[in-house]
Amino acid sequence: MALTIETAKDGEYYRVTAKGDIDLYSSPELRSAILKAIKRKEGVAIDLSGVGYMDSSGVATLVEGLKSCAANHQEFVIERPSDAVVKVLQLARLDTLFKLRREGA
Amino acid sequence: MSQPQVVLRVASDPRVLSTVRGAVRGFADANGIDRDTADRVVLAVDEACANTIRHAYGGRSDRLFTLTLRASDRYLEFDVKDGGKPCPESARRKKRPKAPTSIDDVQVGGLGIPLLYEVFDKVEWIAGASRGNRVVMKLRRAQAKKG
C-alpha cells in the first residue's frame, strides 16, 4: 500500500503519522518528514500503527531520527508500532533501542 | 535438482519492489509457507532486490535484474542476479550485529545483508564469469511448512 504521511503538533510532541508500506521507494518521504519534525526542536512522535510493511531503509530512517534527536536532547518516541514494524525491529535487534509507546499520547 | 518455477525480469526501479513482494508472497503461499515465515522471506528478498537497485546499479532505474523463484523437495530458493557493480566480499559476509547497548553502537543503514542470514538457512553468493552479483537464498522446506 502506498505510503501516506500526516504531521501535526500534539501537546509537547510533533507527531508524524505514517500509513502504508515503508520501503526503498517510500522511506525518503518518511525521512524528510521526520527531519522536518526534528527541526522544530520539540519531542518527536512517530505513529506507525498503520504501517503494513517496513524494510531496513525504514529502520535506518528511524535510527537516524533517534540519533538526531538524542544529539539535540529531544525525545523520539515510536507510537503504536504495528506488528510488521515490531517484527522487523526485533529481527534487526533494535527493538530495545527505541522508546516504544503502545498507546497514542 | 531445483527447477525454475517463476522467473521475473525486474526493473531496477524502487517503485516495483511492492510488485516483487507480492510475487514472493504468492510463491510462499503456494508452497505452504506459514504466515510469519513468509513475512520474513518477503522482507529478506525485498532487501536483496533493494541492494541490487541501490548498490549494484547505483540507484539507476533503467537497468534490469533477475529474480528466480524455485522449489525443490528440500528447499525454496530465491535467486537474485544482476549485472551491476560487484558487492564487496566484506559486505557479503556481514552477519547480524549484536543488540546494541547504546545508541552510539548503532549505525544508520547496513542492515540489509545481515537480514538475509537471519531469515534463510543458506545464503550463497555465486561467482560467475560475467560482471555482477548473484545471491541464492535457500529456505529449508521442513521448517516452512504450515502446521
PDB file of C-alpha atoms in Angstrom:
ATOM      1  CA  MET A   1       0.000   0.000   0.000  1.00  0.00           C
ATOM      2  CA  ALA A   2       1.297   3.425  -0.914  1.00  0.00           C
ATOM      3  CA  LEU A   3       2.727   5.414   1.965  1.00  0.00           C
ATOM      4  CA  THR A   4       0.850   8.449   3.261  1.00  0.00           C
ATOM      5  CA  ILE A   5       2.216  10.802   5.876  1.00  0.00           C
ATOM      6  CA  GLU A   6       0.435  13.308   8.085  1.00  0.00           C
ATOM      7  CA  THR A   7       2.029  15.647  10.557  1.00  0.00           C
ATOM      8  CA  ALA A   8       0.516  17.580  13.436  1.00  0.00           C
ATOM      9  CA  LYS A   9       1.501  19.219  16.692  1.00  0.00           C
ATOM     10  CA  ASP A  10       0.112  17.441  19.741  1.00  0.00           C
ATOM     11  CA  GLY A  11       0.984  18.976  23.083  1.00  0.00           C
ATOM     12  CA  GLU A  12       4.691  18.620  23.725  1.00  0.00           C
ATOM     13  CA  TYR A  13       5.208  16.464  20.673  1.00  0.00           C
ATOM     14  CA  TYR A  14       5.193  16.869  16.951  1.00  0.00           C
ATOM     15  CA  ARG A  15       3.629  13.734  15.551  1.00  0.00           C
ATOM     16  CA  VAL A  16       4.447  12.129  12.230  1.00  0.00           C
ATOM     17  CA  THR A  17       1.823   9.527  11.278  1.00  0.00           C
ATOM     18  CA  ALA A  18       2.769   7.065   8.554  1.00  0.00           C
ATOM     19  CA  LYS A  19       0.340   4.665   6.913  1.00  0.00           C
ATOM     20  CA  GLY A  20       1.151   2.086   4.258  1.00  0.00           C
ATOM     21  CA  ASP A  21       4.410   0.454   3.206  1.00  0.00           C
ATOM     22  CA  ILE A  22       7.829   1.854   4.070  1.00  0.00           C
ATOM     23  CA  ASP A  23      10.429   0.611   1.603  1.00  0.00           C
ATOM     24  CA  LEU A  24      13.299   1.846  -0.546  1.00  0.00           C
ATOM     25  CA  TYR A  25      10.866   3.873  -2.631  1.00  0.00           C
ATOM     26  CA  SER A  26       8.852   5.499   0.140  1.00  0.00           C
ATOM     27  CA  SER A  27      11.318   5.767   3.031  1.00  0.00           C
ATOM     28  CA  PRO A  28      12.842   9.048   1.729  1.00  0.00           C
ATOM     29  CA  GLU A  29       9.453  10.668   2.183  1.00  0.00           C
ATOM     30  CA  LEU A  30       9.272   9.476   5.776  1.00  0.00           C
ATOM     31  CA  ARG A  31      12.852  10.609   6.342  1.00  0.00           C
ATOM     32  CA  SER A  32      12.042  14.074   5.082  1.00  0.00           C
ATOM     33  CA  ALA A  33       9.013  14.335   7.365  1.00  0.00           C
ATOM     34  CA  ILE A  34      10.975  13.166  10.397  1.00  0.00           C
ATOM     35  CA  LEU A  35      13.864  15.556   9.750  1.00  0.00           C
ATOM     36  CA  LYS A  36      11.420  18.454   9.408  1.00  0.00           C
ATOM     37  CA  ALA A  37       9.795  17.437  12.682  1.00  0.00           C
ATOM     38  CA  ILE A  38      13.172  17.334  14.424  1.00  0.00           C
ATOM     39  CA  LYS A  39      13.961  20.881  13.292  1.00  0.00           C
ATOM     40  CA  ARG A  40      11.017  22.090  15.369  1.00  0.00           C
ATOM     41  CA  LYS A  41      13.078  21.344  18.498  1.00  0.00           C
ATOM     42  CA  GLU A  42      10.176  19.562  20.217  1.00  0.00           C
ATOM     43  CA  GLY A  43       9.599  15.950  21.134  1.00  0.00           C
ATOM     44  CA  VAL A  44       9.016  13.803  18.064  1.00  0.00           C
ATOM     45  CA  ALA A  45       6.422  11.020  17.996  1.00  0.00           C
ATOM     46  CA  ILE A  46       6.215   8.614  15.066  1.00  0.00           C
ATOM     47  CA  ASP A  47       2.854   6.841  14.819  1.00  0.00           C
ATOM     48  CA  LEU A  48       3.390   3.591  12.938  1.00  0.00           C
ATOM     49  CA  SER A  49       0.082   1.891  13.716  1.00  0.00           C
ATOM     50  CA  GLY A  50      -0.907   1.936  10.068  1.00  0.00           C
ATOM     51  CA  VAL A  51       2.317   0.543   8.627  1.00  0.00           C
ATOM     52  CA  GLY A  52       1.787  -2.794   6.929  1.00  0.00           C
ATOM     53  CA  TYR A  53       5.372  -3.287   5.829  1.00  0.00           C
ATOM     54  CA  MET A  54       8.730  -1.800   6.728  1.00  0.00           C
ATOM     55  CA  ASP A  55      12.168  -2.746   5.428  1.00  0.00           C
ATOM     56  CA  SER A  56      15.679  -1.859   6.548  1.00  0.00           C
ATOM     57  CA  SER A  57      15.535   1.540   4.858  1.00  0.00           C
ATOM     58  CA  GLY A  58      12.637   2.336   7.177  1.00  0.00           C
ATOM     59  CA  VAL A  59      14.627   1.094  10.143  1.00  0.00           C
ATOM     60  CA  ALA A  60      17.584   3.246   9.065  1.00  0.00           C
ATOM     61  CA  THR A  61      15.270   6.251   8.875  1.00  0.00           C
ATOM     62  CA  LEU A  62      14.081   5.640  12.418  1.00  0.00           C
ATOM     63  CA  VAL A  63      17.642   5.148  13.663  1.00  0.00           C
ATOM     64  CA  GLU A  64      18.711   8.386  12.035  1.00  0.00           C
ATOM     65  CA  GLY A  65      15.791  10.181  13.678  1.00  0.00           C
ATOM     66  CA  LEU A  66      16.604   8.707  17.053  1.00  0.00           C
ATOM     67  CA  LYS A  67      20.277   9.672  16.844  1.00  0.00           C
ATOM     68  CA  SER A  68      19.471  13.200  15.657  1.00  0.00           C
ATOM     69  CA  CYS A  69      17.020  13.723  18.483  1.00  0.00           C
ATOM     70  CA  ALA A  70      19.454  12.326  21.026  1.00  0.00           C
ATOM     71  CA  ALA A  71      22.132  14.743  19.835  1.00  0.00           C
ATOM     72  CA  ASN A  72      19.673  17.608  20.270  1.00  0.00           C
ATOM     73  CA  HIS A  73      18.299  16.353  23.589  1.00  0.00           C
ATOM     74  CA  GLN A  74      14.878  15.821  22.041  1.00  0.00           C
ATOM     75  CA  GLU A  75      12.612  12.917  22.815  1.00  0.00           C
ATOM     76  CA  PHE A  76      11.957  10.412  19.999  1.00  0.00           C
ATOM     77  CA  VAL A  77       9.080   8.027  20.509  1.00  0.00           C
ATOM     78  CA  ILE A  78       7.620   5.336  18.258  1.00  0.00           C
ATOM     79  CA  GLU A  79       3.911   5.128  18.918  1.00  0.00           C
ATOM     80  CA  ARG A  80       1.670   2.105  18.407  1.00  0.00           C
ATOM     81  CA  PRO A  81       4.096   0.189  16.200  1.00  0.00           C
ATOM     82  CA  SER A  82       2.297  -2.312  14.007  1.00  0.00           C
ATOM     83  CA  ASP A  83       3.211  -5.990  14.146  1.00  0.00           C
ATOM     84  CA  ALA A  84       5.191  -5.554  10.935  1.00  0.00           C
ATOM     85  CA  VAL A  85       7.240  -2.766  12.492  1.00  0.00           C
ATOM     86  CA  VAL A  86       7.852  -4.656  15.723  1.00  0.00           C
ATOM     87  CA  LYS A  87       8.941  -7.763  13.843  1.00  0.00           C
ATOM     88  CA  VAL A  88      11.499  -6.007  11.673  1.00  0.00           C
ATOM     89  CA  LEU A  89      12.891  -4.113  14.674  1.00  0.00           C
ATOM     90  CA  GLN A  90      13.181  -7.431  16.533  1.00  0.00           C
ATOM     91  CA  LEU A  91      14.827  -9.060  13.534  1.00  0.00           C
ATOM     92  CA  ALA A  92      17.348  -6.232  13.445  1.00  0.00           C
ATOM     93  CA  ARG A  93      17.782  -6.477  17.234  1.00  0.00           C
ATOM     94  CA  LEU A  94      16.869  -2.823  17.601  1.00  0.00           C
ATOM     95  CA  ASP A  95      13.525  -3.209  19.367  1.00  0.00           C
ATOM     96  CA  THR A  96      15.027  -2.318  22.743  1.00  0.00           C
ATOM     97  CA  LEU A  97      16.816   0.711  21.350  1.00  0.00           C
ATOM     98  CA  PHE A  98      13.713   2.756  20.746  1.00  0.00           C
ATOM     99  CA  LYS A  99      11.192   4.162  23.168  1.00  0.00           C
ATOM    100  CA  LEU A 100       8.014   2.354  22.104  1.00  0.00           C
ATOM    101  CA  ARG A 101       4.659   3.648  23.237  1.00  0.00           C
ATOM    102  CA  ARG A 102       1.970   1.057  22.657  1.00  0.00           C
ATOM    103  CA  GLU A 103      -0.857   3.561  23.046  1.00  0.00           C
ATOM    104  CA  GLY A 104      -1.117   7.007  21.498  1.00  0.00           C
ATOM    105  CA  ALA A 105      -0.447  10.113  23.583  1.00  0.00           C
TER     106      ALA A 105
ATOM    107  CA  MET B   1      17.812 -30.504  -8.789  1.00  0.00           C
ATOM    108  CA  SER B   2      15.577 -27.478  -8.466  1.00  0.00           C
ATOM    109  CA  GLN B   3      13.511 -26.451 -11.445  1.00  0.00           C
ATOM    110  CA  PRO B   4      12.713 -22.780 -12.053  1.00  0.00           C
ATOM    111  CA  GLN B   5       9.128 -22.024 -11.230  1.00  0.00           C
ATOM    112  CA  VAL B   6       8.936 -18.267 -11.574  1.00  0.00           C
ATOM    113  CA  VAL B   7      11.446 -16.085 -13.378  1.00  0.00           C
ATOM    114  CA  LEU B   8      10.997 -12.333 -13.141  1.00  0.00           C
ATOM    115  CA  ARG B   9      12.937  -9.711 -15.045  1.00  0.00           C
ATOM    116  CA  VAL B  10      12.701  -6.737 -12.766  1.00  0.00           C
ATOM    117  CA  ALA B  11      13.379  -3.076 -13.485  1.00  0.00           C
ATOM    118  CA  SER B  12      15.840  -1.501 -11.081  1.00  0.00           C
ATOM    119  CA  ASP B  13      13.185   0.985 -10.023  1.00  0.00           C
ATOM    120  CA  PRO B  14      12.209   1.095  -6.336  1.00  0.00           C
ATOM    121  CA  ARG B  15       8.602   1.537  -7.354  1.00  0.00           C
ATOM    122  CA  VAL B  16       8.425  -2.087  -8.479  1.00  0.00           C
ATOM    123  CA  LEU B  17       9.532  -3.552  -5.161  1.00  0.00           C
ATOM    124  CA  SER B  18       5.932  -3.787  -3.960  1.00  0.00           C
ATOM    125  CA  THR B  19       5.157  -5.917  -7.017  1.00  0.00           C
ATOM    126  CA  VAL B  20       8.153  -8.126  -6.273  1.00  0.00           C
ATOM    127  CA  ARG B  21       6.953  -8.555  -2.697  1.00  0.00           C
ATOM    128  CA  GLY B  22       3.560  -9.646  -3.979  1.00  0.00           C
ATOM    129  CA  ALA B  23       5.127 -12.264  -6.226  1.00  0.00           C
ATOM    130  CA  VAL B  24       7.299 -13.621  -3.437  1.00  0.00           C
ATOM    131  CA  ARG B  25       4.347 -13.786  -1.069  1.00  0.00           C
ATOM    132  CA  GLY B  26       2.287 -15.595  -3.670  1.00  0.00           C
ATOM    133  CA  PHE B  27       5.091 -18.099  -4.223  1.00  0.00           C
ATOM    134  CA  ALA B  28       5.434 -18.596  -0.480  1.00  0.00           C
ATOM    135  CA  ASP B  29       1.701 -19.191  -0.051  1.00  0.00           C
ATOM    136  CA  ALA B  30       1.618 -21.601  -2.977  1.00  0.00           C
ATOM    137  CA  ASN B  31       4.395 -23.608  -1.373  1.00  0.00           C
ATOM    138  CA  GLY B  32       2.814 -23.854   2.062  1.00  0.00           C
ATOM    139  CA  ILE B  33       4.948 -21.392   3.998  1.00  0.00           C
ATOM    140  CA  ASP B  34       3.350 -20.182   7.222  1.00  0.00           C
ATOM    141  CA  ARG B  35       2.495 -16.505   7.543  1.00  0.00           C
ATOM    142  CA  ASP B  36       5.271 -15.484   9.902  1.00  0.00           C
ATOM    143  CA  THR B  37       7.955 -17.203   7.844  1.00  0.00           C
ATOM    144  CA  ALA B  38       6.507 -15.751   4.647  1.00  0.00           C
ATOM    145  CA  ASP B  39       6.697 -12.250   6.151  1.00  0.00           C
ATOM    146  CA  ARG B  40      10.387 -12.781   6.882  1.00  0.00           C
ATOM    147  CA  VAL B  41      11.073 -14.232   3.448  1.00  0.00           C
ATOM    148  CA  VAL B  42       9.310 -11.329   1.714  1.00  0.00           C
ATOM    149  CA  LEU B  43      11.362  -8.874   3.765  1.00  0.00           C
ATOM    150  CA  ALA B  44      14.672 -10.592   3.031  1.00  0.00           C
ATOM    151  CA  VAL B  45      14.080 -10.952  -0.703  1.00  0.00           C
ATOM    152  CA  ASP B  46      12.991  -7.307  -0.801  1.00  0.00           C
ATOM    153  CA  GLU B  47      16.260  -6.398   0.913  1.00  0.00           C
ATOM    154  CA  ALA B  48      18.288  -8.340  -1.642  1.00  0.00           C
ATOM    155  CA  CYS B  49      16.482  -6.626  -4.500  1.00  0.00           C
ATOM    156  CA  ALA B  50      16.817  -3.224  -2.857  1.00  0.00           C
ATOM    157  CA  ASN B  51      20.559  -3.812  -2.535  1.00  0.00           C
ATOM    158  CA  THR B  52      20.717  -4.538  -6.247  1.00  0.00           C
ATOM    159  CA  ILE B  53      18.931  -1.295  -7.058  1.00  0.00           C
ATOM    160  CA  ARG B  54      20.800   0.875  -4.603  1.00  0.00           C
ATOM    161  CA  HIS B  55      24.306  -0.565  -4.700  1.00  0.00           C
ATOM    162  CA  ALA B  56      24.806  -2.753  -7.753  1.00  0.00           C
ATOM    163  CA  TYR B  57      23.094  -0.274 -10.044  1.00  0.00           C
ATOM    164  CA  GLY B  58      23.884   2.870  -8.070  1.00  0.00           C
ATOM    165  CA  GLY B  59      20.257   3.906  -7.885  1.00  0.00           C
ATOM    166  CA  ARG B  60      19.734   3.831 -11.665  1.00  0.00           C
ATOM    167  CA  SER B  61      16.192   2.837 -12.536  1.00  0.00           C
ATOM    168  CA  ASP B  62      16.850   1.847 -16.139  1.00  0.00           C
ATOM    169  CA  ARG B  63      18.538  -1.476 -15.527  1.00  0.00           C
ATOM    170  CA  LEU B  64      17.161  -4.975 -15.199  1.00  0.00           C
ATOM    171  CA  PHE B  65      17.894  -7.787 -12.803  1.00  0.00           C
ATOM    172  CA  THR B  66      16.503 -11.305 -12.492  1.00  0.00           C
ATOM    173  CA  LEU B  67      14.626 -12.836  -9.595  1.00  0.00           C
ATOM    174  CA  THR B  68      14.129 -16.593  -9.907  1.00  0.00           C
ATOM    175  CA  LEU B  69      11.921 -18.499  -7.503  1.00  0.00           C
ATOM    176  CA  ARG B  70      12.427 -22.261  -7.278  1.00  0.00           C
ATOM    177  CA  ALA B  71      11.009 -25.101  -5.212  1.00  0.00           C
ATOM    178  CA  SER B  72      12.619 -28.464  -4.667  1.00  0.00           C
ATOM    179  CA  ASP B  73      11.809 -31.213  -2.213  1.00  0.00           C
ATOM    180  CA  ARG B  74      14.313 -29.777   0.239  1.00  0.00           C
ATOM    181  CA  TYR B  75      14.384 -26.040  -0.312  1.00  0.00           C
ATOM    182  CA  LEU B  76      12.594 -22.995  -1.540  1.00  0.00           C
ATOM    183  CA  GLU B  77      15.121 -20.872  -3.367  1.00  0.00           C
ATOM    184  CA  PHE B  78      15.174 -17.159  -4.094  1.00  0.00           C
ATOM    185  CA  ASP B  79      17.845 -16.254  -6.622  1.00  0.00           C
ATOM    186  CA  VAL B  80      18.740 -12.615  -7.368  1.00  0.00           C
ATOM    187  CA  LYS B  81      21.122 -11.953 -10.219  1.00  0.00           C
ATOM    188  CA  ASP B  82      22.284  -8.599 -11.558  1.00  0.00           C
ATOM    189  CA  GLY B  83      24.861  -7.198 -13.917  1.00  0.00           C
ATOM    190  CA  GLY B  84      25.974  -4.298 -11.788  1.00  0.00           C
ATOM    191  CA  LYS B  85      28.821  -3.342  -9.507  1.00  0.00           C
ATOM    192  CA  PRO B  86      30.054  -6.328  -7.525  1.00  0.00           C
ATOM    193  CA  CYS B  87      29.234  -6.396  -3.844  1.00  0.00           C
ATOM    194  CA  PRO B  88      32.434  -6.252  -1.772  1.00  0.00           C
ATOM    195  CA  GLU B  89      33.358  -9.504  -0.112  1.00  0.00           C
ATOM    196  CA  SER B  90      33.408  -7.809   3.282  1.00  0.00           C
ATOM    197  CA  ALA B  91      29.798  -6.719   2.843  1.00  0.00           C
ATOM    198  CA  ARG B  92      28.673 -10.165   1.678  1.00  0.00           C
ATOM    199  CA  ARG B  93      29.880 -11.793   4.878  1.00  0.00           C
ATOM    200  CA  LYS B  94      28.361  -9.227   7.198  1.00  0.00           C
ATOM    201  CA  LYS B  95      26.329 -11.100   9.767  1.00  0.00           C
ATOM    202  CA  ARG B  96      23.781  -9.663  12.153  1.00  0.00           C
ATOM    203  CA  PRO B  97      25.384  -7.494  14.803  1.00  0.00           C
ATOM    204  CA  LYS B  98      24.721  -7.953  18.470  1.00  0.00           C
ATOM    205  CA  ALA B  99      21.915  -5.981  20.054  1.00  0.00           C
ATOM    206  CA  PRO B 100      23.301  -2.508  20.793  1.00  0.00           C
ATOM    207  CA  THR B 101      23.786  -1.451  24.376  1.00  0.00           C
ATOM    208  CA  SER B 102      23.590   2.206  23.495  1.00  0.00           C
ATOM    209  CA  ILE B 103      22.599   4.433  20.648  1.00  0.00           C
ATOM    210  CA  ASP B 104      26.281   5.114  19.930  1.00  0.00           C
ATOM    211  CA  ASP B 105      26.690   1.451  18.938  1.00  0.00           C
ATOM    212  CA  VAL B 106      24.167   1.733  16.127  1.00  0.00           C
ATOM    213  CA  GLN B 107      24.902   2.722  12.560  1.00  0.00           C
ATOM    214  CA  VAL B 108      22.358   4.180  10.202  1.00  0.00           C
ATOM    215  CA  GLY B 109      21.949   1.570   7.493  1.00  0.00           C
ATOM    216  CA  GLY B 110      23.807  -1.634   6.708  1.00  0.00           C
ATOM    217  CA  LEU B 111      21.058  -3.955   7.883  1.00  0.00           C
ATOM    218  CA  GLY B 112      20.065  -5.470   4.545  1.00  0.00           C
ATOM    219  CA  ILE B 113      22.603  -8.265   4.132  1.00  0.00           C
ATOM    220  CA  PRO B 114      22.533  -9.323   7.794  1.00  0.00           C
ATOM    221  CA  LEU B 115      18.783  -9.827   7.452  1.00  0.00           C
ATOM    222  CA  LEU B 116      19.375 -12.372   4.680  1.00  0.00           C
ATOM    223  CA  TYR B 117      21.448 -14.532   7.015  1.00  0.00           C
ATOM    224  CA  GLU B 118      18.879 -14.105   9.742  1.00  0.00           C
ATOM    225  CA  VAL B 119      15.982 -15.341   7.611  1.00  0.00           C
ATOM    226  CA  PHE B 120      17.399 -18.014   5.335  1.00  0.00           C
ATOM    227  CA  ASP B 121      19.022 -21.346   6.129  1.00  0.00           C
ATOM    228  CA  LYS B 122      21.595 -20.817   3.396  1.00  0.00           C
ATOM    229  CA  VAL B 123      22.829 -17.691   1.623  1.00  0.00           C
ATOM    230  CA  GLU B 124      25.135 -18.489  -1.267  1.00  0.00           C
ATOM    231  CA  TRP B 125      26.994 -15.904  -3.316  1.00  0.00           C
ATOM    232  CA  ILE B 126      27.623 -17.424  -6.719  1.00  0.00           C
ATOM    233  CA  ALA B 127      30.709 -16.323  -8.637  1.00  0.00           C
ATOM    234  CA  GLY B 128      30.237 -16.052 -12.354  1.00  0.00           C
ATOM    235  CA  ALA B 129      32.266 -15.295 -15.414  1.00  0.00           C
ATOM    236  CA  SER B 130      30.464 -12.027 -16.051  1.00  0.00           C
ATOM    237  CA  ARG B 131      30.155  -8.794 -14.101  1.00  0.00           C
ATOM    238  CA  GLY B 132      27.557  -8.526 -11.399  1.00  0.00           C
ATOM    239  CA  ASN B 133      26.228 -10.366  -8.408  1.00  0.00           C
ATOM    240  CA  ARG B 134      24.232 -13.490  -7.808  1.00  0.00           C
ATOM    241  CA  VAL B 135      22.894 -14.486  -4.434  1.00  0.00           C
ATOM    242  CA  VAL B 136      20.834 -17.619  -3.860  1.00  0.00           C
ATOM    243  CA  MET B 137      18.836 -17.660  -0.640  1.00  0.00           C
ATOM    244  CA  LYS B 138      17.504 -21.021   0.496  1.00  0.00           C
ATOM    245  CA  LEU B 139      14.772 -21.881   2.955  1.00  0.00           C
ATOM    246  CA  ARG B 140      14.592 -25.444   4.183  1.00  0.00           C
ATOM    247  CA  ARG B 141      11.123 -26.746   3.408  1.00  0.00           C
ATOM    248  CA  ALA B 142      10.699 -28.776   6.558  1.00  0.00           C
ATOM    249  CA  GLN B 143      10.762 -25.566   8.598  1.00  0.00           C
ATOM    250  CA  ALA B 144       8.499 -23.716   6.231  1.00  0.00           C
ATOM    251  CA  LYS B 145       5.504 -25.977   6.072  1.00  0.00           C
ATOM    252  CA  LYS B 146       2.236 -24.816   7.537  1.00  0.00           C
ATOM    253  CA  GLY B 147       1.238 -26.541  10.726  1.00  0.00           C
TER     254      GLY B 147
END
